[in-house]
mmCIF file of N, CA and C in Angstrom:
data_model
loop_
_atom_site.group_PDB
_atom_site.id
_atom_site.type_symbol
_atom_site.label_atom_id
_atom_site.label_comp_id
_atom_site.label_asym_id
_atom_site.label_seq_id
_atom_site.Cartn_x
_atom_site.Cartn_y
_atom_site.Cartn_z
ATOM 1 N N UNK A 1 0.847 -1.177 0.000
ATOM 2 C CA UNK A 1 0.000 0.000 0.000
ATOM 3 C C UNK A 1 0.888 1.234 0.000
ATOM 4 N N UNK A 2 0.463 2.044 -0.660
ATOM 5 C CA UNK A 2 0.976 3.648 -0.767
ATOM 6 C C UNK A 2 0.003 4.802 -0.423
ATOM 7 N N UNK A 3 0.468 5.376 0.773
ATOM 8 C CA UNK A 3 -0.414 6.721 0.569
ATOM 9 C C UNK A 3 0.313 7.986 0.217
ATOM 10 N N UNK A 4 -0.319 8.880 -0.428
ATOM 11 C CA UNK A 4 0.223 9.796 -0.628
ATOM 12 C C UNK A 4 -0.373 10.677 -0.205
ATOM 13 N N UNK A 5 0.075 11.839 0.416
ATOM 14 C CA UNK A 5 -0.533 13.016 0.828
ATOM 15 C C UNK A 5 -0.591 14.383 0.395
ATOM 16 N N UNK A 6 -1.228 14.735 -0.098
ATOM 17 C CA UNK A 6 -1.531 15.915 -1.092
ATOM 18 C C UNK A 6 -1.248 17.163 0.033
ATOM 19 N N UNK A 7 -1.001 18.018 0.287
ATOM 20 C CA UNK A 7 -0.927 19.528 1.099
ATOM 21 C C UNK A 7 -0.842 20.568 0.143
ATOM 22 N N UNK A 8 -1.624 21.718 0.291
ATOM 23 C CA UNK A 8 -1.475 22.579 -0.374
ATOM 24 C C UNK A 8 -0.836 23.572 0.745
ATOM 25 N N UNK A 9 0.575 23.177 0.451
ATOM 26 C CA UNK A 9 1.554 23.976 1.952
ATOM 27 C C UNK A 9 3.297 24.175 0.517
ATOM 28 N N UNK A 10 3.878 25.216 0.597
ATOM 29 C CA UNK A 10 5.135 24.623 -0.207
ATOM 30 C C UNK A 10 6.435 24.431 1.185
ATOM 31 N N UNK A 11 6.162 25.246 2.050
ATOM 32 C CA UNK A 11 7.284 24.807 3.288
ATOM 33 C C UNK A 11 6.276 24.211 4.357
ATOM 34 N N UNK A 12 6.968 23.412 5.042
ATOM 35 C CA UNK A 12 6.711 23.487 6.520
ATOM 36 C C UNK A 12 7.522 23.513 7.586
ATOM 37 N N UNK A 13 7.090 23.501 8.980
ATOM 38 C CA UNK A 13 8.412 24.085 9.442
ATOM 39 C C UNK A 13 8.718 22.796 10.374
ATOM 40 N N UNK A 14 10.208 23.284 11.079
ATOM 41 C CA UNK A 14 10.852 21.671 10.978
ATOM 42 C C UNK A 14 10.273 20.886 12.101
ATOM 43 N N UNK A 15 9.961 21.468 12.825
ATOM 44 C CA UNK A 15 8.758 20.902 13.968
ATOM 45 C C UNK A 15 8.048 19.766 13.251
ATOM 46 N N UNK A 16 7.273 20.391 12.550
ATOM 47 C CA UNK A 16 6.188 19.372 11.958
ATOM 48 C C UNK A 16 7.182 18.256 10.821
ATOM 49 N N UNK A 17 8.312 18.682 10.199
ATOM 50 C CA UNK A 17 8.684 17.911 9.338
ATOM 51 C C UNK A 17 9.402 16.419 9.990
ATOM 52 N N UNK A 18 10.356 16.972 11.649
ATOM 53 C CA UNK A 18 10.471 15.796 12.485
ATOM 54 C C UNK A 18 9.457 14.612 12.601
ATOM 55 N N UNK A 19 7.999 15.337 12.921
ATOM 56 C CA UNK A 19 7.162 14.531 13.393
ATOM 57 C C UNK A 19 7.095 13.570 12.117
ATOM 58 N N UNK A 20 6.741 13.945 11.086
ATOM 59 C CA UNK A 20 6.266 13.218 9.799
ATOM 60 C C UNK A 20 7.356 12.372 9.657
ATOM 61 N N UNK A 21 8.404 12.633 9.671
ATOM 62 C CA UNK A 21 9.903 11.712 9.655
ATOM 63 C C UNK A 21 9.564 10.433 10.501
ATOM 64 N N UNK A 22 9.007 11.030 11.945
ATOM 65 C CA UNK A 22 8.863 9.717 13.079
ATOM 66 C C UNK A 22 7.964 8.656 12.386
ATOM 67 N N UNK A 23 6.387 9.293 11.996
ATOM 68 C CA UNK A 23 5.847 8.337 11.719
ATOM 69 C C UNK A 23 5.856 7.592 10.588
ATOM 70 N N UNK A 24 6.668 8.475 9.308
ATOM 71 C CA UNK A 24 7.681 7.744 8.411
ATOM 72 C C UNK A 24 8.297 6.374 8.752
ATOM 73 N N UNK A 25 9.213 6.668 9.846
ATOM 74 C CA UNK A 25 10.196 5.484 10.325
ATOM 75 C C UNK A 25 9.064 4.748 10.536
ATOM 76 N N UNK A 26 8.119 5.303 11.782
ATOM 77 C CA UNK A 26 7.286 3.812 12.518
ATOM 78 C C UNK A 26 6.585 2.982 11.093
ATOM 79 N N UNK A 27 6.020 3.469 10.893
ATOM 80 C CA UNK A 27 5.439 2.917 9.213
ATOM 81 C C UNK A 27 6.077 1.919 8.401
ATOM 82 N N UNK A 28 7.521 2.761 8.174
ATOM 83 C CA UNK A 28 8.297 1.975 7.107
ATOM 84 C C UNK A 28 8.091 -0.210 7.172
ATOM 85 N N UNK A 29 7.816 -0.441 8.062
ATOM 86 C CA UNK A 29 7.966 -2.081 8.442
ATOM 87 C C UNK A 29 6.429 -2.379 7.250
ATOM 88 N N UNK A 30 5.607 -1.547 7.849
ATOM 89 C CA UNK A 30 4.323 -2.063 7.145
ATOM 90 C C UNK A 30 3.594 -1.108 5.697
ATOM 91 N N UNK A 31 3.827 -0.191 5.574
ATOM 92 C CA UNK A 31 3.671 1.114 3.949
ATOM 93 C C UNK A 31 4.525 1.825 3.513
ATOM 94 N N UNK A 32 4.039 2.426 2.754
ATOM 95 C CA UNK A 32 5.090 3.624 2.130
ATOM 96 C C UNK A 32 4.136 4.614 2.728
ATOM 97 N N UNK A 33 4.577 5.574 2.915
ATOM 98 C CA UNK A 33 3.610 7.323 2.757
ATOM 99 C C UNK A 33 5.119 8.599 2.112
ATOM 100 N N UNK A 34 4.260 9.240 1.453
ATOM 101 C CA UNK A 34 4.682 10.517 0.889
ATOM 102 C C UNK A 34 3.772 11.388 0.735
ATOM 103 N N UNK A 35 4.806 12.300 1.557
ATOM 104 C CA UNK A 35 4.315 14.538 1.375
ATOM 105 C C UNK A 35 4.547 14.260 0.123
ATOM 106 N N UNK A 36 3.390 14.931 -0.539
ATOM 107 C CA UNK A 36 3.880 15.909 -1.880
ATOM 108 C C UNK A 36 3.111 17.104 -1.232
ATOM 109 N N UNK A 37 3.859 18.213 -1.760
ATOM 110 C CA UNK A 37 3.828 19.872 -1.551
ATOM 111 C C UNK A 37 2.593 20.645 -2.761
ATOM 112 N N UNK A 38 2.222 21.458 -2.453
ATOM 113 C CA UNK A 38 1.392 22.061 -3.730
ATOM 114 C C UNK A 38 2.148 22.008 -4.965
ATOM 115 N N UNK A 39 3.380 22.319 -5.059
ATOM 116 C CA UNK A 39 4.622 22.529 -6.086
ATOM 117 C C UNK A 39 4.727 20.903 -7.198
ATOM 118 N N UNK A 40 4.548 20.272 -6.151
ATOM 119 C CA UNK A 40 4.686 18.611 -6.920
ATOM 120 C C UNK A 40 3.381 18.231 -7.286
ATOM 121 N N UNK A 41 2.630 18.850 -7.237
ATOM 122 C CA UNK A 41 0.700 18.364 -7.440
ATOM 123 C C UNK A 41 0.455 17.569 -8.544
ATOM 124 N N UNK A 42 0.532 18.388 -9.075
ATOM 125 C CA UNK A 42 0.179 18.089 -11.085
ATOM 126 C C UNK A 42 1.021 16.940 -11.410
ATOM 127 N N UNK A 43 2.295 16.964 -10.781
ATOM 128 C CA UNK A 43 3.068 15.682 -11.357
ATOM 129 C C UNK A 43 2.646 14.457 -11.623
ATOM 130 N N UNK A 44 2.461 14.437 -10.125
ATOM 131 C CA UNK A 44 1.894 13.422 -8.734
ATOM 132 C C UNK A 44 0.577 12.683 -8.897
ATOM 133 N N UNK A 45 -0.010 13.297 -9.376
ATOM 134 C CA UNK A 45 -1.515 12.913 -9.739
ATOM 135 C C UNK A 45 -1.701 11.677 -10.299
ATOM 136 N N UNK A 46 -2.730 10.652 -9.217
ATOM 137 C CA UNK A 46 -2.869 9.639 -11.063
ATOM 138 C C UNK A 46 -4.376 9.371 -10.986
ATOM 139 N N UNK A 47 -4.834 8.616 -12.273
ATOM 140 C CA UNK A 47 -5.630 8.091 -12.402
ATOM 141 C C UNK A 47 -5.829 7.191 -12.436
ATOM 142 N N UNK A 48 -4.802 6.207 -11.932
ATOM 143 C CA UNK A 48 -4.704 4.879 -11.963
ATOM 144 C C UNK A 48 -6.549 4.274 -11.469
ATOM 145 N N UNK A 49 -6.900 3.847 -11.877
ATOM 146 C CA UNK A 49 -8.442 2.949 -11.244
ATOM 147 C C UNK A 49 -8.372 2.190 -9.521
ATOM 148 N N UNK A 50 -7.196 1.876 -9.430
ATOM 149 C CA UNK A 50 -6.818 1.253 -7.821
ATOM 150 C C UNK A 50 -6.626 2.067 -6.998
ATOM 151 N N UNK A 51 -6.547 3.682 -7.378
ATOM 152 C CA UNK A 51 -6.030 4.904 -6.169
ATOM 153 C C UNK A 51 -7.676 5.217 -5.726
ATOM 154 N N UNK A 52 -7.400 4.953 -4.416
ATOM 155 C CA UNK A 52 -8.506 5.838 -4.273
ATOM 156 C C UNK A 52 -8.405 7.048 -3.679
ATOM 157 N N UNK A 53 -9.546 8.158 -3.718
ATOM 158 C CA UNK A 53 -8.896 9.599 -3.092
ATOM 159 C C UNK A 53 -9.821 10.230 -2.313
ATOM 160 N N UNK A 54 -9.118 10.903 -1.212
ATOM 161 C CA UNK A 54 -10.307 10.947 0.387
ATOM 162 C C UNK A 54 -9.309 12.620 0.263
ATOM 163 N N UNK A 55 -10.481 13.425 0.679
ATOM 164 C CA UNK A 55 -10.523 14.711 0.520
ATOM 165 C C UNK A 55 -10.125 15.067 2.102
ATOM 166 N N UNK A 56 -10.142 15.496 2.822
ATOM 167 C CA UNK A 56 -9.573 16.224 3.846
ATOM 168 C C UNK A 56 -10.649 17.258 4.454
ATOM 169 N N UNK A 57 -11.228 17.631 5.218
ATOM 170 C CA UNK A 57 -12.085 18.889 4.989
ATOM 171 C C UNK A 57 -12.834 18.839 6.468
ATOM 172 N N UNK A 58 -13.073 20.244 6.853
ATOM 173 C CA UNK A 58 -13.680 20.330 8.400
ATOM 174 C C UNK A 58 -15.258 20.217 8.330
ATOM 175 N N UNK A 59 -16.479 19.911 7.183
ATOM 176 C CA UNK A 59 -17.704 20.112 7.328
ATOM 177 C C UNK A 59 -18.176 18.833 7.504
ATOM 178 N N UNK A 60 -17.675 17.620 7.425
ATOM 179 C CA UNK A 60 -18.746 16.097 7.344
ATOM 180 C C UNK A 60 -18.424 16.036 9.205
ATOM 181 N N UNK A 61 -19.083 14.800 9.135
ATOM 182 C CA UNK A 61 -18.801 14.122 10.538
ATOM 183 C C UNK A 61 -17.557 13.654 10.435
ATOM 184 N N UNK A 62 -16.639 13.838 12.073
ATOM 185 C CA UNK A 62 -15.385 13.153 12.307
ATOM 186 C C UNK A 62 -15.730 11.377 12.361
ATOM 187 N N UNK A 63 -14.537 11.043 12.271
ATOM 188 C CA UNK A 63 -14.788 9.391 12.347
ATOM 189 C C UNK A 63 -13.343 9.058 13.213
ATOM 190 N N UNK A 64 -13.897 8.081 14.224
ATOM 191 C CA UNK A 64 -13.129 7.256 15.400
ATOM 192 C C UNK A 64 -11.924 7.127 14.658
ATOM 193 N N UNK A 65 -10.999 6.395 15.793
ATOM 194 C CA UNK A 65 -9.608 5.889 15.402
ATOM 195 C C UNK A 65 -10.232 4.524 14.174
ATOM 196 N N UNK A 66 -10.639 3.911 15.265
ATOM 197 C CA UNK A 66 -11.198 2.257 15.354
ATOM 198 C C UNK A 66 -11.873 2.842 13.701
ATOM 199 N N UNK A 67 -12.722 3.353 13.195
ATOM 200 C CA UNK A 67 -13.338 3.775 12.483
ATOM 201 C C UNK A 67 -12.507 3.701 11.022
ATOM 202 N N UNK A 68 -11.480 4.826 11.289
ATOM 203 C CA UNK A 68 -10.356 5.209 10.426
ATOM 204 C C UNK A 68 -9.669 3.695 9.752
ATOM 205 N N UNK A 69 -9.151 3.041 10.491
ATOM 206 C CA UNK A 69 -8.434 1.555 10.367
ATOM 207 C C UNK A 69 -9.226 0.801 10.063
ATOM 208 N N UNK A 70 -10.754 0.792 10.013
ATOM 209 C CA UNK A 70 -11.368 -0.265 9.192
ATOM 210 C C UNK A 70 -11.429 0.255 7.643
ATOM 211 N N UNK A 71 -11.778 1.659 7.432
ATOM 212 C CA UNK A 71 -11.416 2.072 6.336
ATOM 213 C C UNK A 71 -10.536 1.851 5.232
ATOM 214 N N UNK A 72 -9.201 1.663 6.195
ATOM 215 C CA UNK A 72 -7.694 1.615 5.774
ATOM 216 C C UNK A 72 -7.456 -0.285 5.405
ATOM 217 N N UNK A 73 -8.108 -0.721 6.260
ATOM 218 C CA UNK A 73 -8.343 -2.043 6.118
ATOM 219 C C UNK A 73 -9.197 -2.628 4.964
ATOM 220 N N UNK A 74 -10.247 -1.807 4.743
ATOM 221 C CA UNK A 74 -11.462 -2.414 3.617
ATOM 222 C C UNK A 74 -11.101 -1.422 2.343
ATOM 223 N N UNK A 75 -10.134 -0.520 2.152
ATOM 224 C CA UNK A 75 -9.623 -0.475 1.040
ATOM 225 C C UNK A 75 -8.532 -1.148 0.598
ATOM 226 N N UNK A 76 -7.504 -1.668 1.343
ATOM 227 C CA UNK A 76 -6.710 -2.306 1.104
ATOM 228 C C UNK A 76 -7.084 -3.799 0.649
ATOM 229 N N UNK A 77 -7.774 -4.520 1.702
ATOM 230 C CA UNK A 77 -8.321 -5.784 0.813
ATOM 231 C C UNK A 77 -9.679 -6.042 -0.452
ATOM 232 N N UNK A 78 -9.526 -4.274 -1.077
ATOM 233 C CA UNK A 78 -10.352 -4.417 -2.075
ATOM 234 C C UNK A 78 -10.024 -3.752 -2.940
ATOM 235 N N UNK A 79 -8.964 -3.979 -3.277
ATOM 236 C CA UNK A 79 -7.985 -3.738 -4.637
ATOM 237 C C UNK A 79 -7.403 -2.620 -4.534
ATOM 238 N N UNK A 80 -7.830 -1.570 -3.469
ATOM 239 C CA UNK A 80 -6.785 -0.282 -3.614
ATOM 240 C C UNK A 80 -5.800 -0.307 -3.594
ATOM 241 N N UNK A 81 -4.608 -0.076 -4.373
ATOM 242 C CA UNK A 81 -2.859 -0.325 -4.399
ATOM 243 C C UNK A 81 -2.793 1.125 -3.661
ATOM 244 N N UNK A 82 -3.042 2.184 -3.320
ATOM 245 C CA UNK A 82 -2.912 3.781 -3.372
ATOM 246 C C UNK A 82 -3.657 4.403 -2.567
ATOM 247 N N UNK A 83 -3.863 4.989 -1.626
ATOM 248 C CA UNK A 83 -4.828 5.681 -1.425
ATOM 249 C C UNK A 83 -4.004 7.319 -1.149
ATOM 250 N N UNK A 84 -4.604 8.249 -2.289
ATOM 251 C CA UNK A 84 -4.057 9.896 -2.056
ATOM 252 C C UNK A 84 -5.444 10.070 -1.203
ATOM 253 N N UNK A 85 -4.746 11.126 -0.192
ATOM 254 C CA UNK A 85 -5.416 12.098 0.916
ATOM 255 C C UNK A 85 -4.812 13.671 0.741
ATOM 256 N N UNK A 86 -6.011 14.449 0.346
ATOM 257 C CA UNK A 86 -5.909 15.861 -0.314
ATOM 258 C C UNK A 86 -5.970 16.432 1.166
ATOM 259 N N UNK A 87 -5.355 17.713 1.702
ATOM 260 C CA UNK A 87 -5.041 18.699 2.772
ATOM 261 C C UNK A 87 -4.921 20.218 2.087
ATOM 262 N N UNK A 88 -5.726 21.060 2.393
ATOM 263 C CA UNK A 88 -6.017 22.022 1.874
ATOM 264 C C UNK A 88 -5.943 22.317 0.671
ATOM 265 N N UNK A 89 -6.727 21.724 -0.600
ATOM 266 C CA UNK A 89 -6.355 21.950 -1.638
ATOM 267 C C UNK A 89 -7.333 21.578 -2.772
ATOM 268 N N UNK A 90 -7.529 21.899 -3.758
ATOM 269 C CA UNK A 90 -8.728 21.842 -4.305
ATOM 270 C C UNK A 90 -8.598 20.416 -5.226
ATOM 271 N N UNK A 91 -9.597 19.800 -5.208
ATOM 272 C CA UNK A 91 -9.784 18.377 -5.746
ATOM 273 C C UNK A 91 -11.003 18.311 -6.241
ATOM 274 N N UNK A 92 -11.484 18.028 -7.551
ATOM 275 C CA UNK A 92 -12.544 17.576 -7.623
ATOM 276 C C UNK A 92 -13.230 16.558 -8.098
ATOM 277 N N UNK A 93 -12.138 14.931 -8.337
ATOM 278 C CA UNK A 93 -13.112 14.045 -8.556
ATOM 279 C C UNK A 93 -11.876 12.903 -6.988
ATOM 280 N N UNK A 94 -12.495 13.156 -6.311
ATOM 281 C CA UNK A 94 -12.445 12.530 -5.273
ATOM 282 C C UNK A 94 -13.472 11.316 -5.108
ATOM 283 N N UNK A 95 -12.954 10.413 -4.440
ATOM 284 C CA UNK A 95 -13.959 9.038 -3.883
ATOM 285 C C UNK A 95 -14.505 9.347 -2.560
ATOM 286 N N UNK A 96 -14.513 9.954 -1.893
ATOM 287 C CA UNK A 96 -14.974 10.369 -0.165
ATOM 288 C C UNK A 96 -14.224 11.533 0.005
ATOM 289 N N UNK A 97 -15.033 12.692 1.343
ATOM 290 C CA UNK A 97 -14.455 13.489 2.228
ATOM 291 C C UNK A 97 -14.911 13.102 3.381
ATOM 292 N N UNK A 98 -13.824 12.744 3.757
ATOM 293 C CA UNK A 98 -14.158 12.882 5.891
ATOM 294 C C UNK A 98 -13.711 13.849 6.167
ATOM 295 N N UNK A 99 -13.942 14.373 7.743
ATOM 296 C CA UNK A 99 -13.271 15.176 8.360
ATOM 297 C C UNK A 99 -11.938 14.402 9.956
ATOM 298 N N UNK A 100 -11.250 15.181 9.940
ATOM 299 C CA UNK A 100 -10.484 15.142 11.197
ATOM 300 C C UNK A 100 -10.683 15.619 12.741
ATOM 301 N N UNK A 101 -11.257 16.850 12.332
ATOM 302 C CA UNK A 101 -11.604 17.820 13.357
ATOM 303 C C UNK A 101 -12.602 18.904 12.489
ATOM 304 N N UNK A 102 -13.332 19.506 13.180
ATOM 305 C CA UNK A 102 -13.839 20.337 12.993
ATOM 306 C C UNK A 102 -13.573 22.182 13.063
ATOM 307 N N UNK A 103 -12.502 21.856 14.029
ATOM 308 C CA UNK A 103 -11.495 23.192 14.489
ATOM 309 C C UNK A 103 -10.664 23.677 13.223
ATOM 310 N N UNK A 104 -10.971 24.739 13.258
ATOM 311 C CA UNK A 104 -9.390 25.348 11.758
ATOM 312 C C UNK A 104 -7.989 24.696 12.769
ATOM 313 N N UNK A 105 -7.341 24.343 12.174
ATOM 314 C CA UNK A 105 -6.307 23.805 12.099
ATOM 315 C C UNK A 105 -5.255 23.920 11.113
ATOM 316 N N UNK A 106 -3.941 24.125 11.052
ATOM 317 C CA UNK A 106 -3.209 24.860 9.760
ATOM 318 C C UNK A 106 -2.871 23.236 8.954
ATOM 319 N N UNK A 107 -2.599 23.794 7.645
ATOM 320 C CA UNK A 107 -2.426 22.623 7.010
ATOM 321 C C UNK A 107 -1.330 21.380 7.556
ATOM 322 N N UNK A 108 -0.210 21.961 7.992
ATOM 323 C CA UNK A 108 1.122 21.415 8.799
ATOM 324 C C UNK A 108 0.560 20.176 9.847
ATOM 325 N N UNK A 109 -0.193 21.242 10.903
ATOM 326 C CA UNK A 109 -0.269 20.358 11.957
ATOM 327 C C UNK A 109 -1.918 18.882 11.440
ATOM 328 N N UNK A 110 -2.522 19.564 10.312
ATOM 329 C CA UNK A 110 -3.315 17.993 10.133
ATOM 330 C C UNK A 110 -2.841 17.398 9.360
ATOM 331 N N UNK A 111 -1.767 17.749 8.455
ATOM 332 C CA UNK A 111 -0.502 16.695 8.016
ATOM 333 C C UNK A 111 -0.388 15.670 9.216
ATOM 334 N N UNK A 112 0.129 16.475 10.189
ATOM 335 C CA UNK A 112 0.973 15.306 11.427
ATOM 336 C C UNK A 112 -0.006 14.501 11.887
ATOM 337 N N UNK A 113 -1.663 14.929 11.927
ATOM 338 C CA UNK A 113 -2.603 14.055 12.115
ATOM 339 C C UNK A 113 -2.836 12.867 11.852
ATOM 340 N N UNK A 114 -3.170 13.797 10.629
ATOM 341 C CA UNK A 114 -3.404 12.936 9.681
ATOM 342 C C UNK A 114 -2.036 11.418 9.369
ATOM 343 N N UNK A 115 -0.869 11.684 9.849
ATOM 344 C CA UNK A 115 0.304 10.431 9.423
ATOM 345 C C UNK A 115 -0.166 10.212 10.757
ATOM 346 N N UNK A 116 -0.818 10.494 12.332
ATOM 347 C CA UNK A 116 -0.362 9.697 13.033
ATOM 348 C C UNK A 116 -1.924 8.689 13.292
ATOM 349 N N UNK A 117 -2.808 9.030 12.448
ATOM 350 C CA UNK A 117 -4.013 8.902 12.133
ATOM 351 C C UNK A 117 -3.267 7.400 11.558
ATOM 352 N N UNK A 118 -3.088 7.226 10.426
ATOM 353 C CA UNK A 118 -2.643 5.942 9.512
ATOM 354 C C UNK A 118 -1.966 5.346 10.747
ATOM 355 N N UNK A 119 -0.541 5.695 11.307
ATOM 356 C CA UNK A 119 -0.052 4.916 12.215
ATOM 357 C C UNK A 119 -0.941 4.458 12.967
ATOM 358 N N UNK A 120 -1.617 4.836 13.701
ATOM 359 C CA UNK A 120 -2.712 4.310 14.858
ATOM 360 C C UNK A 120 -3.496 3.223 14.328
ATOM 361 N N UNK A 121 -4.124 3.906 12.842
ATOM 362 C CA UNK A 121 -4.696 2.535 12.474
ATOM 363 C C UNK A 121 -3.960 1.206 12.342
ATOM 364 N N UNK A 122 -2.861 1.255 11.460
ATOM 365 C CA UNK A 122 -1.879 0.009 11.247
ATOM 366 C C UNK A 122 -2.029 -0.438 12.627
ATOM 367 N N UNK A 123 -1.756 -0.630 13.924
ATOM 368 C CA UNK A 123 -1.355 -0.943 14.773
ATOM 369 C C UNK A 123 -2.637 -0.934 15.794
ATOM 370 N N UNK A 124 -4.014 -0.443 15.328
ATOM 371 C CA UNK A 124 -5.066 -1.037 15.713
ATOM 372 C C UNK A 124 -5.166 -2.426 15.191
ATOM 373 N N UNK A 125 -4.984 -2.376 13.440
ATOM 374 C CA UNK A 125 -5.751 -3.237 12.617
ATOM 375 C C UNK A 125 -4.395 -4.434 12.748
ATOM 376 N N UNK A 126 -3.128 -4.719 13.452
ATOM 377 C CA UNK A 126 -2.573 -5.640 13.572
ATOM 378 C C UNK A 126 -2.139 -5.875 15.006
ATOM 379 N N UNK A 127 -2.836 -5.708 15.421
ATOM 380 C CA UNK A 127 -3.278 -6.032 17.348
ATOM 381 C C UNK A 127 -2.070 -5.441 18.033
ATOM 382 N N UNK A 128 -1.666 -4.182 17.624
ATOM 383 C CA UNK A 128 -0.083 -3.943 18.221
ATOM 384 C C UNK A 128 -0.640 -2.560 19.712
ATOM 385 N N UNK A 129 0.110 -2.632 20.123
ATOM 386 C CA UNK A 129 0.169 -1.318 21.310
ATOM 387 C C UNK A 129 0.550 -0.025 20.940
ATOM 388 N N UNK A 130 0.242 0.942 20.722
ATOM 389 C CA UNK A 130 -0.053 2.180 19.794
ATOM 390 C C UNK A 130 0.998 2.751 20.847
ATOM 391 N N UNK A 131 1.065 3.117 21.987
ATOM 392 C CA UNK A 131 1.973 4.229 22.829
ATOM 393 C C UNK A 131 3.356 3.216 23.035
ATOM 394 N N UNK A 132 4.197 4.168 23.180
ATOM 395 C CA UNK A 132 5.619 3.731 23.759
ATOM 396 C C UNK A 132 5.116 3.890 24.706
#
């Protein structure tokens, strides 16, 4: 599985870039994930039929951890190779929008959420202990 994460951010600052690094490392055993920046957008993009793409956005209902990881779980064993997740940025043929929070929040810090969002799930959905 690959996720990729869309941000419409071109810096962030190194605070937040540590964090994404951490849950990079924790990850690495079980996915890939990649930042792409507004700058890399257009490249980045696919249409492959197996990506699926979940919008980012503060107006739907939030959804649980437990919630999140069945998601992550029932796309993966149903052919998704990909799943892109858009963060402030305009998309318009998306497969779903959830929300995270409902609070403005800057794009940076629901980046870090959002990666520690996936981590949590992996490690719901393979019976592991989420805290050091």
């Amino acid at each position: 599985m690959l996720y990729r994460i869309f941000i419409e951010e071109t810096k962030l600052d190194i605070a937040t870039l540590s964090a994404l690094s951490e849950y990079e490392k924790r990850l690495s055993p079980y996915t890939n994930i990649k930042l792409i920046t507004s700058k890399e957008h257009k490249r980045q993009q696919s249409d492959n039929p197996n990506t699926y793409k979940i919008l980012i956005n503060k107006h739907n209902d939030t959804i649980s951890s437990e919630e999140f990881a069945n998601k992550l779980a029932y796309l993966t064993n149903h052919g998704h190779s990909t799943i892109d997740f858009y963060i402030g940025t305009e998309v318009s043929d998306f497969n779903e929008d959830i929300s995270i929070s409902h609070m403005n929040i800057s794009n940076g810090l629901l980046t870090n959420i959002l990666y520690e969002q996936i981590y949590r799930g992996y490690m719901i959905n393979i019976g592991k202990t989420y805290h050091k």
